[in-house]
Short mmCIF file of C-alpha atoms and ligand atoms in Angstrom, two decimals:
data_model
loop_
_atom_site.label_atom_id
_atom_site.label_comp_id
_atom_site.label_asym_id
_atom_site.label_seq_id
_atom_site.Cartn_x
_atom_site.Cartn_y
_atom_site.Cartn_z
CA MET A 1 -6.78 -5.20 -9.09
CA GLY A 2 -6.53 -5.78 -5.62
CA PRO A 3 -7.20 -9.70 -4.04
CA GLU A 4 -11.05 -9.75 -3.61
CA VAL A 5 -13.04 -8.57 -0.49
CA ASP A 6 -15.89 -10.00 0.37
CA ASN A 7 -19.23 -7.77 -0.30
CA VAL A 8 -20.84 -5.86 2.39
CA GLU A 9 -24.22 -5.14 1.56
CA THR A 10 -25.01 -1.32 2.40
CA GLU A 11 -28.08 -1.03 0.58
CA PHE A 12 -30.00 2.09 2.03
CA THR A 13 -33.66 3.62 1.25
CA ALA A 14 -33.65 6.60 2.86
CA PHE A 15 -30.24 8.36 3.24
CA PRO A 16 -29.27 9.18 6.78
CA ALA A 17 -29.22 13.57 6.88
CA GLN A 18 -27.83 13.31 11.05
CA ALA A 19 -25.56 11.70 12.96
CA ASP A 20 -23.97 11.78 16.10
CA VAL A 21 -20.56 10.83 14.40
CA VAL A 22 -19.55 10.68 10.98
CA VAL A 23 -16.54 8.64 10.15
CA ILE A 24 -14.59 8.70 7.16
CA GLY A 25 -13.29 6.07 5.03
CA GLY A 26 -14.19 2.20 5.45
CA GLY A 27 -10.51 0.61 6.27
CA ILE A 28 -10.31 -1.05 9.41
CA ILE A 29 -9.70 1.38 11.14
CA GLY A 30 -12.92 3.37 10.49
CA VAL A 31 -14.72 0.02 10.73
CA CYS A 32 -13.62 -0.35 14.32
CA THR A 33 -14.19 3.00 15.47
CA ALA A 34 -17.32 3.00 13.71
CA TRP A 35 -18.17 -0.12 16.04
CA ASN A 36 -16.78 0.61 19.01
CA LEU A 37 -18.89 4.06 19.30
CA ALA A 38 -21.92 2.35 18.01
CA GLN A 39 -21.69 0.26 20.88
CA LYS A 40 -21.66 2.70 23.23
CA GLY A 41 -24.86 4.06 21.41
CA ALA A 42 -23.87 6.84 19.65
CA LYS A 43 -25.54 7.06 16.12
CA VAL A 44 -22.85 6.63 13.67
CA VAL A 45 -22.73 6.93 9.91
CA LEU A 46 -19.47 5.44 7.87
CA CYS A 47 -19.07 7.08 4.52
CA GLU A 48 -16.57 4.98 2.55
CA LYS A 49 -16.06 6.38 -1.30
CA GLY A 50 -15.01 2.68 -2.53
CA ARG A 51 -15.70 0.06 -1.13
CA ILE A 52 -14.96 -1.76 2.89
CA ALA A 53 -11.68 -3.01 3.33
CA ALA A 54 -10.99 -2.16 -0.98
CA GLU A 55 -7.18 -0.40 0.36
CA GLN A 56 -4.88 -1.16 2.43
CA SER A 57 -7.11 -3.23 4.75
CA SER A 58 -7.56 -6.15 2.39
CA ARG A 59 -4.11 -5.85 0.87
CA ASN A 60 -2.05 -6.04 3.51
CA TRP A 61 -0.04 -9.05 4.62
CA GLY A 62 -2.44 -10.34 7.56
CA TRP A 63 0.30 -10.57 10.09
CA VAL A 64 -0.80 -9.80 13.61
CA ARG A 65 1.57 -8.48 15.28
CA VAL A 66 3.50 -7.23 18.98
CA GLN A 67 6.98 -8.06 17.20
CA GLY A 68 9.33 -5.85 16.00
CA ARG A 69 6.17 -2.47 16.84
CA ASP A 70 7.77 1.25 17.93
CA VAL A 71 7.42 0.36 21.83
CA ARG A 72 5.17 2.88 22.37
CA GLU A 73 2.92 1.11 19.99
CA LEU A 74 2.85 -1.62 22.58
CA PRO A 75 0.10 -1.33 25.51
CA LEU A 76 -2.17 -0.63 22.80
CA MET A 77 -1.27 -4.12 20.46
CA PHE A 78 -1.94 -6.06 24.05
CA GLU A 79 -5.57 -4.41 23.95
CA SER A 80 -5.62 -5.30 20.39
CA ARG A 81 -4.83 -9.13 20.69
CA LYS A 82 -7.20 -9.63 23.54
CA LEU A 83 -9.71 -8.30 20.83
CA TRP A 84 -8.66 -10.48 17.68
CA ALA A 85 -8.96 -13.54 19.68
CA ARG A 86 -12.30 -13.21 20.32
CA MET A 87 -13.13 -11.85 16.94
CA ASN A 88 -14.55 -14.72 15.12
CA GLU A 89 -17.23 -14.72 18.62
CA LEU A 90 -17.44 -10.92 18.23
CA THR A 91 -18.26 -10.98 15.04
CA GLY A 92 -19.89 -14.66 14.63
CA ALA A 93 -17.87 -15.19 10.99
CA GLU A 94 -14.00 -16.62 10.34
CA THR A 95 -11.83 -14.11 9.82
CA GLY A 96 -9.11 -16.28 10.02
CA TYR A 97 -7.08 -15.21 13.33
CA ARG A 98 -4.33 -17.91 13.73
CA VAL A 99 -1.69 -17.99 16.61
CA CYS A 100 1.03 -18.87 14.32
CA GLY A 101 3.95 -17.34 15.78
CA ILE A 102 6.11 -14.79 13.81
CA ALA A 103 10.08 -14.58 13.40
CA TYR A 104 12.41 -12.58 11.49
CA LEU A 105 15.21 -14.28 10.04
CA ASN A 106 18.13 -12.79 11.00
CA ALA A 107 20.94 -13.57 8.14
CA ASN A 108 24.09 -11.72 9.93
CA ALA A 109 25.69 -10.81 13.29
CA LYS A 110 24.12 -7.50 12.27
CA GLU A 111 20.84 -8.21 12.15
CA GLN A 112 20.65 -10.27 15.50
CA HIS A 113 22.08 -7.47 17.49
CA GLN A 114 19.16 -4.89 16.25
CA ARG A 115 16.61 -7.71 16.76
CA ALA A 116 17.90 -8.21 20.23
CA ALA A 117 18.22 -4.70 21.17
CA TRP A 118 14.48 -4.49 20.34
CA ALA A 119 13.69 -7.60 22.55
CA ALA A 120 16.10 -5.94 25.62
CA LYS A 121 13.22 -2.34 25.48
CA ALA A 122 10.07 -4.82 24.28
CA VAL A 123 10.28 -7.90 26.53
CA PRO A 124 10.13 -6.15 30.02
CA LEU A 125 7.08 -4.40 28.72
CA GLY A 126 5.43 -8.00 28.19
CA ALA A 127 6.62 -8.61 24.44
CA GLY A 128 6.94 -12.13 25.18
CA SER A 129 9.47 -12.28 22.47
CA ARG A 130 12.74 -14.44 22.26
CA VAL A 131 16.26 -13.94 20.48
CA LEU A 132 16.88 -17.65 18.91
CA ASP A 133 20.32 -18.84 18.06
CA SER A 134 20.86 -20.57 15.29
CA THR A 135 20.04 -23.84 16.27
CA GLU A 136 16.78 -22.96 17.94
CA THR A 137 16.24 -21.03 14.12
CA ALA A 138 16.84 -24.27 12.39
CA LEU A 139 14.42 -26.12 14.53
CA LEU A 140 11.96 -23.55 14.33
CA LEU A 141 12.18 -23.52 10.87
CA PRO A 142 13.00 -27.35 9.56
CA GLU A 143 11.83 -26.92 6.25
CA ALA A 144 14.30 -24.17 5.95
CA ALA A 145 17.65 -25.11 3.98
CA ARG A 146 19.63 -22.13 4.76
CA ARG A 147 21.13 -21.72 8.36
CA PHE A 148 20.99 -18.36 9.79
CA VAL A 149 22.81 -16.52 12.29
CA GLY A 150 19.51 -16.85 14.32
CA ALA A 151 15.87 -14.58 15.02
CA LEU A 152 13.36 -12.70 16.49
CA PHE A 153 10.44 -14.98 17.74
CA THR A 154 7.58 -14.29 19.30
CA GLU A 155 5.17 -17.57 19.69
CA SER A 156 2.14 -15.53 20.62
CA ASP A 157 1.83 -13.49 17.67
CA ALA A 158 -1.10 -14.53 14.72
CA ARG A 159 -2.27 -13.69 11.55
CA ALA A 160 -5.39 -13.48 9.87
CA GLU A 161 -7.09 -13.22 6.51
CA PRO A 162 -7.91 -9.33 6.08
CA GLN A 163 -10.03 -10.01 2.66
CA LEU A 164 -12.18 -11.67 5.33
CA ALA A 165 -12.01 -10.32 8.64
CA VAL A 166 -12.59 -6.34 8.14
CA PRO A 167 -15.76 -7.47 6.00
CA ALA A 168 -16.82 -9.29 9.09
CA MET A 169 -16.18 -6.22 11.57
CA ALA A 170 -18.30 -4.40 8.99
CA ARG A 171 -21.28 -6.32 9.12
CA ALA A 172 -20.86 -6.80 13.26
CA ALA A 173 -20.83 -2.76 13.07
CA GLN A 174 -23.74 -2.70 10.89
CA ALA A 175 -25.69 -5.10 13.59
CA THR A 176 -24.85 -2.77 16.14
CA GLY A 177 -26.39 0.49 14.52
CA VAL A 178 -23.97 1.44 12.38
CA ALA A 179 -25.25 2.47 8.48
CA ILE A 180 -22.91 2.42 6.46
CA LEU A 181 -22.26 4.33 2.70
CA GLN A 182 -19.77 3.15 0.06
CA ASN A 183 -19.77 4.73 -2.68
CA CYS A 184 -20.15 8.56 -0.87
CA ALA A 185 -17.39 10.05 -0.35
CA VAL A 186 -17.04 12.94 1.89
CA THR A 187 -16.13 16.01 0.14
CA GLY A 188 -15.33 18.39 2.87
CA LEU A 189 -16.30 19.92 6.47
CA VAL A 190 -18.54 22.42 7.30
CA ARG A 191 -17.70 24.22 10.29
CA GLU A 192 -19.54 27.36 11.82
CA ALA A 193 -18.51 29.42 14.43
CA GLY A 194 -15.15 27.35 14.64
CA LYS A 195 -17.02 24.25 14.81
CA ILE A 196 -18.22 21.00 13.17
CA ILE A 197 -21.55 21.03 12.18
CA ALA A 198 -21.68 18.70 9.46
CA VAL A 199 -20.14 17.09 6.58
CA GLU A 200 -20.85 17.25 3.23
CA THR A 201 -20.83 14.17 0.74
CA GLU A 202 -21.66 13.47 -2.72
CA ARG A 203 -24.93 12.28 -2.01
CA GLY A 204 -25.49 15.37 0.33
CA ARG A 205 -24.89 16.55 3.96
CA ILE A 206 -25.18 14.84 6.96
CA ALA A 207 -25.65 16.67 10.04
CA CYS A 208 -23.15 15.41 12.92
CA PRO A 209 -21.34 17.59 15.69
CA LYS A 210 -18.30 15.34 15.12
CA VAL A 211 -16.87 13.71 12.56
CA VAL A 212 -13.63 10.59 12.85
CA LEU A 213 -11.32 10.67 9.97
CA ALA A 214 -9.50 7.50 9.21
CA GLY A 215 -9.08 7.93 5.53
CA GLY A 216 -6.15 5.91 5.17
CA ALA A 217 -3.70 7.14 2.52
CA TRP A 218 -6.11 10.18 1.42
CA SER A 219 -5.92 11.75 5.17
CA ARG A 220 -3.59 14.77 4.42
CA LEU A 221 -5.16 15.68 1.46
CA PHE A 222 -8.44 15.94 3.30
CA CYS A 223 -6.71 17.59 6.52
CA ARG A 224 -5.05 20.33 3.99
CA LYS A 225 -8.31 21.68 2.42
CA HIS A 226 -9.50 22.66 5.82
CA GLY A 227 -5.92 24.03 7.21
CA ILE A 228 -4.45 20.77 8.73
CA ALA A 229 -1.15 20.51 8.30
CA LEU A 230 -0.56 16.94 8.67
CA PRO A 231 2.55 14.77 7.76
CA GLN A 232 1.90 11.78 5.58
CA LEU A 233 3.99 9.78 2.87
CA LYS A 234 2.75 6.78 0.86
CA VAL A 235 5.22 3.87 0.09
CA ARG A 236 4.23 1.42 -2.03
CA SER A 237 4.56 -1.90 -1.13
CA SER A 238 3.41 -5.38 -3.60
CA VAL A 239 2.21 -8.64 -2.97
CA LEU A 240 1.42 -11.85 -4.13
CA ARG A 241 -0.48 -14.80 -3.26
CA THR A 242 -0.06 -18.55 -4.32
CA ALA A 243 -1.67 -21.31 -5.24
CA PRO A 244 -1.81 -24.18 -1.89
CA LEU A 245 1.07 -25.88 -0.80
CA HIS A 246 2.20 -28.03 1.97
CA GLY A 247 4.92 -24.84 4.20
CA PRO A 248 5.56 -23.40 7.24
CA GLU A 249 2.54 -22.72 9.78
CA ILE A 250 4.51 -19.95 10.91
CA SER A 251 5.12 -16.66 9.56
CA ALA A 252 8.48 -15.47 8.80
CA SER A 253 10.39 -12.49 6.66
CA ALA A 254 14.35 -12.12 5.95
CA ARG A 255 15.50 -8.99 4.06
CA HIS A 256 14.19 -9.90 0.62
CA TYR A 257 10.93 -12.45 1.20
CA ALA A 258 8.25 -12.58 3.65
CA PHE A 259 5.45 -15.56 3.88
CA ARG A 260 2.66 -15.84 5.53
CA LYS A 261 0.20 -19.00 5.01
CA ARG A 262 -3.40 -18.24 4.16
CA LEU A 263 -7.15 -19.83 5.58
CA ASP A 264 -7.27 -21.14 1.75
CA GLY A 265 -3.77 -23.07 1.96
CA GLY A 266 -1.94 -20.60 -0.24
CA TYR A 267 0.88 -17.94 1.14
CA THR A 268 0.78 -14.37 1.17
CA ILE A 269 4.52 -13.61 -0.17
CA ALA A 270 6.17 -10.17 -0.34
CA ASN A 271 9.68 -8.96 -0.61
CA GLY A 272 10.58 -8.49 3.01
CA TRP A 273 12.03 -5.21 4.87
CA ILE A 274 12.53 -3.56 1.37
CA SER A 275 10.18 -0.59 1.46
CA SER A 276 9.92 1.46 -1.89
CA PRO A 277 8.83 5.14 -0.50
CA GLU A 278 6.81 7.28 -3.98
CA ILE A 279 8.20 10.05 -4.85
CA THR A 280 5.34 12.37 -4.98
CA PRO A 281 5.29 16.34 -5.05
CA ASP A 282 4.43 15.61 -0.76
CA VAL A 283 8.21 13.87 -0.46
CA PHE A 284 9.69 17.06 -1.79
CA ARG A 285 7.36 19.37 0.78
CA LEU A 286 8.15 17.11 3.68
CA PHE A 287 11.20 15.50 2.85
CA PHE A 288 12.92 17.52 6.12
CA LYS A 289 10.06 15.96 8.48
CA PHE A 290 10.63 12.95 7.29
CA LEU A 291 14.99 12.94 7.10
CA PRO A 292 15.57 11.10 10.44
CA GLU A 293 13.16 8.19 9.18
CA PHE A 294 14.88 8.00 6.05
CA LEU A 295 18.28 7.79 7.28
CA SER A 296 17.39 5.50 9.79
CA GLU A 297 15.52 3.14 7.43
CA ARG A 298 18.24 3.90 4.23
CA ASP A 299 19.05 0.17 4.22
CA TYR A 300 15.56 -1.08 2.83
CA LEU A 301 14.31 2.07 1.01
CA ARG A 302 14.17 1.82 -2.98
CA PRO A 303 11.90 5.41 -3.91
CA HIS A 304 10.01 4.55 -6.56
CA VAL A 305 8.59 6.55 -9.53
CA SER A 306 5.69 6.85 -11.24
CA GLY A 307 2.73 8.15 -12.36
CA GLN A 308 1.43 8.52 -9.17
CA PHE A 309 3.69 12.01 -9.21
CA LEU A 310 1.28 13.81 -11.89
CA GLN A 311 -1.64 11.95 -10.59
CA GLU A 312 -1.35 13.73 -7.12
CA TRP A 313 -0.49 17.57 -8.44
CA ARG A 314 -3.55 17.27 -10.22
CA GLN A 315 -5.31 16.12 -7.67
CA GLU A 316 -4.03 18.64 -5.49
CA ARG A 317 -5.08 21.35 -7.71
CA ASP A 318 -8.18 20.08 -8.57
CA TYR A 319 -9.53 19.18 -4.38
CA LEU A 320 -7.76 22.56 -2.75
CA SER A 321 -9.29 24.65 -5.79
CA GLY A 322 -13.12 23.55 -4.70
CA GLY A 323 -13.43 20.44 -7.07
CA ASN A 324 -14.11 16.54 -5.64
CA ALA A 325 -12.55 14.50 -8.23
CA PRO A 326 -10.10 12.71 -6.75
CA PHE A 327 -12.28 11.48 -3.83
CA THR A 328 -15.36 10.48 -6.49
CA GLN A 329 -13.03 9.31 -9.26
CA GLU A 330 -10.32 7.08 -7.81
CA ARG A 331 -12.70 5.25 -5.59
CA ILE A 332 -9.76 2.61 -5.00
CA LEU A 333 -6.30 3.40 -4.63
CA ASP A 334 -4.49 0.72 -6.83
CA PRO A 335 -1.23 0.71 -7.87
CA ALA A 336 0.60 -1.55 -9.69
CA PRO A 337 2.62 -3.97 -8.31
CA GLN A 338 6.60 -4.33 -8.27
CA ILE A 339 6.62 -7.27 -10.29
CA ARG A 340 11.06 -7.10 -10.20
CA GLY A 341 10.95 -6.98 -6.49
CA LEU A 342 7.96 -10.15 -6.00
CA ARG A 343 10.48 -11.97 -8.16
CA GLN A 344 13.02 -11.09 -6.25
CA ALA A 345 11.22 -12.55 -3.23
CA MET A 346 10.16 -15.75 -4.81
CA ARG A 347 13.91 -16.49 -5.56
CA HIS A 348 15.23 -15.80 -2.13
CA LEU A 349 12.89 -17.84 -0.87
CA ALA A 350 12.69 -21.07 -3.01
CA ARG A 351 16.63 -20.97 -2.42
CA ASP A 352 16.24 -20.29 1.41
CA VAL A 353 12.93 -22.29 1.82
CA PRO A 354 13.00 -24.64 -1.06
CA VAL A 355 8.90 -25.87 -0.32
CA PHE A 356 8.13 -23.15 -2.32
CA ALA A 357 10.33 -23.36 -5.35
CA ASP A 358 7.11 -25.27 -7.17
CA ALA A 359 4.87 -22.16 -5.60
CA LYS A 360 2.46 -21.47 -8.07
CA VAL A 361 1.73 -17.34 -8.18
CA ALA A 362 -2.21 -16.97 -8.50
CA GLN A 363 -2.13 -13.00 -8.18
CA SER A 364 -0.36 -10.07 -7.33
CA TRP A 365 -0.86 -6.23 -6.09
CA ALA A 366 0.19 -3.47 -4.77
CA GLY A 367 -1.07 -0.47 -1.93
CA PHE A 368 -0.26 2.20 -0.39
CA ILE A 369 1.20 2.30 2.81
CA ASP A 370 0.87 5.44 4.64
CA GLY A 371 3.31 6.38 7.17
CA THR A 372 4.36 9.56 9.59
CA PRO A 373 7.64 10.82 10.35
CA ASP A 374 7.59 8.51 13.87
CA ALA A 375 6.17 5.56 11.95
CA ILE A 376 3.52 5.35 14.56
CA PRO A 377 -0.01 6.70 14.19
CA VAL A 378 -2.26 9.63 15.39
CA ILE A 379 -5.70 8.82 17.30
CA SER A 380 -6.09 12.34 18.13
CA GLU A 381 -8.56 15.17 18.22
CA VAL A 382 -7.77 18.06 16.64
CA LYS A 383 -7.21 20.99 19.30
CA SER A 384 -7.78 23.53 16.87
CA GLN A 385 -10.43 22.18 14.99
CA LYS A 386 -13.33 21.56 17.63
CA GLY A 387 -15.33 18.23 16.91
CA PHE A 388 -12.55 17.21 14.27
CA TYR A 389 -11.18 13.36 15.14
CA ILE A 390 -7.89 11.48 13.73
CA ALA A 391 -6.98 7.94 12.97
CA THR A 392 -4.59 7.55 10.70
CA GLY A 393 -0.70 6.79 9.85
CA PHE A 394 -0.61 3.40 10.68
CA SER A 395 2.57 3.20 8.60
CA GLY A 396 2.82 -0.28 7.55
CA HIS A 397 1.19 -1.95 10.65
CA GLY A 398 -2.53 -0.60 11.15
CA PHE A 399 -3.90 -4.10 10.77
CA GLY A 400 -2.81 -5.57 13.80
CA ILE A 401 -3.76 -3.07 16.21
CA GLY A 402 -7.02 -1.60 14.16
CA PRO A 403 -9.42 -3.09 16.92
CA GLY A 404 -7.43 -1.76 19.48
CA ALA A 405 -7.29 1.56 17.92
CA GLY A 406 -10.31 1.27 17.08
CA ARG A 407 -11.59 1.15 20.63
CA LEU A 408 -9.15 3.93 21.57
CA MET A 409 -10.49 6.18 19.26
CA ALA A 410 -13.91 5.62 20.51
CA GLU A 411 -12.97 6.04 24.02
CA ILE A 412 -11.23 9.78 23.15
CA VAL A 413 -14.29 10.66 21.01
CA ALA A 414 -16.61 9.78 23.61
CA GLY A 415 -14.89 11.40 26.26
CA GLU A 416 -14.45 8.11 28.19
CA THR A 417 -11.22 7.61 29.97
CA PRO A 418 -9.16 5.80 27.06
CA VAL A 419 -7.89 1.93 27.50
CA VAL A 420 -4.11 3.03 27.10
CA ASP A 421 -2.90 6.40 27.58
CA PRO A 422 -3.00 7.72 24.08
CA SER A 423 -0.64 10.80 24.35
CA ALA A 424 2.21 9.41 21.78
CA PHE A 425 -0.68 9.25 18.74
CA ARG A 426 -1.79 12.64 19.52
CA MET A 427 -1.53 15.31 16.65
CA GLU A 428 0.12 17.76 18.36
CA ARG A 429 3.45 15.76 18.22
CA PHE A 430 4.24 17.07 14.75
C1 FAD B 501 0.72 -4.67 1.29
C2 FAD B 501 0.53 -4.18 2.86
C3 FAD B 501 1.45 -4.61 3.75
C4 FAD B 501 0.68 -4.66 4.76
N1 FAD B 501 1.53 -5.57 6.27
C5 FAD B 501 0.59 -5.28 7.59
C6 FAD B 501 0.66 -6.88 8.52
O1 FAD B 501 0.99 -8.04 7.91
N2 FAD B 501 0.58 -6.14 9.16
C7 FAD B 501 -0.28 -5.11 9.74
O2 FAD B 501 -0.83 -4.88 10.90
N3 FAD B 501 -0.63 -3.94 8.88
C8 FAD B 501 -0.25 -3.98 7.64
N4 FAD B 501 -0.37 -3.71 6.77
C9 FAD B 501 -0.69 -1.60 6.75
C10 FAD B 501 -2.10 -2.05 6.98
O3 FAD B 501 -2.74 -3.02 6.07
C11 FAD B 501 -2.85 -0.76 7.16
O4 FAD B 501 -1.83 0.26 8.06
C12 FAD B 501 -4.58 -0.49 7.77
O5 FAD B 501 -4.89 -1.46 6.70
C13 FAD B 501 -4.93 0.89 7.26
O6 FAD B 501 -6.21 1.52 7.39
P1 FAD B 501 -7.23 2.66 7.74
O7 FAD B 501 -8.68 1.91 7.66
O8 FAD B 501 -6.20 3.30 8.35
O9 FAD B 501 -6.75 2.91 5.90
P2 FAD B 501 -7.06 2.09 4.61
O10 FAD B 501 -7.63 0.32 4.71
O11 FAD B 501 -6.27 2.35 3.40
O12 FAD B 501 -8.63 2.89 4.29
C14 FAD B 501 -9.00 3.88 4.35
C15 FAD B 501 -10.25 4.49 3.44
O13 FAD B 501 -10.49 5.62 3.63
C16 FAD B 501 -11.43 5.78 2.77
N5 FAD B 501 -11.18 7.29 2.63
C17 FAD B 501 -10.15 7.93 2.03
N6 FAD B 501 -10.74 9.69 2.15
C18 FAD B 501 -12.26 9.47 2.35
C19 FAD B 501 -13.45 10.23 1.83
N7 FAD B 501 -12.75 11.71 1.69
N8 FAD B 501 -14.78 10.13 1.86
C20 FAD B 501 -15.04 8.42 2.10
N9 FAD B 501 -13.83 7.67 1.92
C21 FAD B 501 -12.32 8.32 2.24
C22 FAD B 501 -10.48 4.94 1.25
O14 FAD B 501 -11.24 4.81 0.23
C23 FAD B 501 -10.13 4.20 2.03
O15 FAD B 501 -10.81 3.10 1.77
C24 FAD B 501 0.24 -3.39 5.45
C25 FAD B 501 0.01 -2.64 4.79
C26 FAD B 501 0.21 -3.01 2.66
C27 FAD B 501 -0.73 -1.81 1.79
#
């Protein structure tokens, strides 16, 4: 089971049968898109098949970072960071946003060199990151018992509480006029003369000229039914949280672990840079599209085989032949955590930073990260389907960039000049 997510009340007396825009998906991307659109005066309905933020948007590490991003994302991340800095004020709630600094700890010269190469590209663009030597790293993380070769450090990077922040944004969106429906899957698009005229939901039809798909790991399946080829795969990522303990303020990661202090005094901990692509039927269909990414990440990939292969094969068969089961039966994607990887993380962390040696594990969970072949999102109109827009594929870093991405998607939908150049995120690049 996933972490406990703050509740968002969404009781409606009347089903909204019409909207200017329907947003599919109540993760951070759908919520921020809907919120921004409502601020522009649009009548917005957001449909979530399960609960607000129950999938990736509550299960993530809670890192709000510029550091390590693809440089094409940096201008949007800078905008997002400005929004995060005001998020408590904008939502009228505690989102856990704290500037704490984020460090990537380097075990050897190769890692130090890779991080320095990123800094050489990103610092001139305004990233504000620094490459630290061994002594500077020891001063930054005095709790460490191990001597690192160095670190990449961004002092202005931050953390926030996913389980509080996204529900707070959803309530703010409601206050701005967004109608949020939970347990309401969108099962298809209704088109006439090449244009979208409505969406079909499990509770009835909503007439609308524009639809934004922010369906996270489900986006590809939804698109396939409508003849849109969205290359997207899933990576299983496991996390644990500890009971409160006195430890570092900064968030940091090394090859086998990553930690982030929580508002409740505990830590969110995961297995560093190791990632587990899930072997599903799509891996075979998309193998060559993802091959360059697989090769560049090969040191960190641990492919995972599970019942998910069969589950997805059945879901595709049902949905593509006219059923709705995937969206109405699997309300919340809740993969099992990989306990071995988490134990390994705790072992390495306790050895390197001994304050974690007595940490009590309070809970563990996993989430499916949705990724694209170039590991940056799609935030785009779909040119072949008038009125259809996609914001998905955030490839493991959509929480931090979410507020900015929601703003950008809303501006594209509204036909306004976008806050940053969106061309890197266009759908047609595939
Ligand atoms: C373990 C883990 C750690 C991560 N760590 C970080 C981090 O530290 N920092 C960071 O920036 N990012 C991180 N990420 C990535 C980040 O969480 C995601 O990029 C981001 O949450 C994606 O948001 P989303 O709204 O696109 O998707 P989601 O949060 O997955 O939301 C999609 C929603 O759409 C709904 N949906 C799908 N189809 C339909 C339909 N047909 N009808 C109705 N509803 C539908 C789903 O039920 C779901 O709730 C991490 C992710 C994971 C899993």
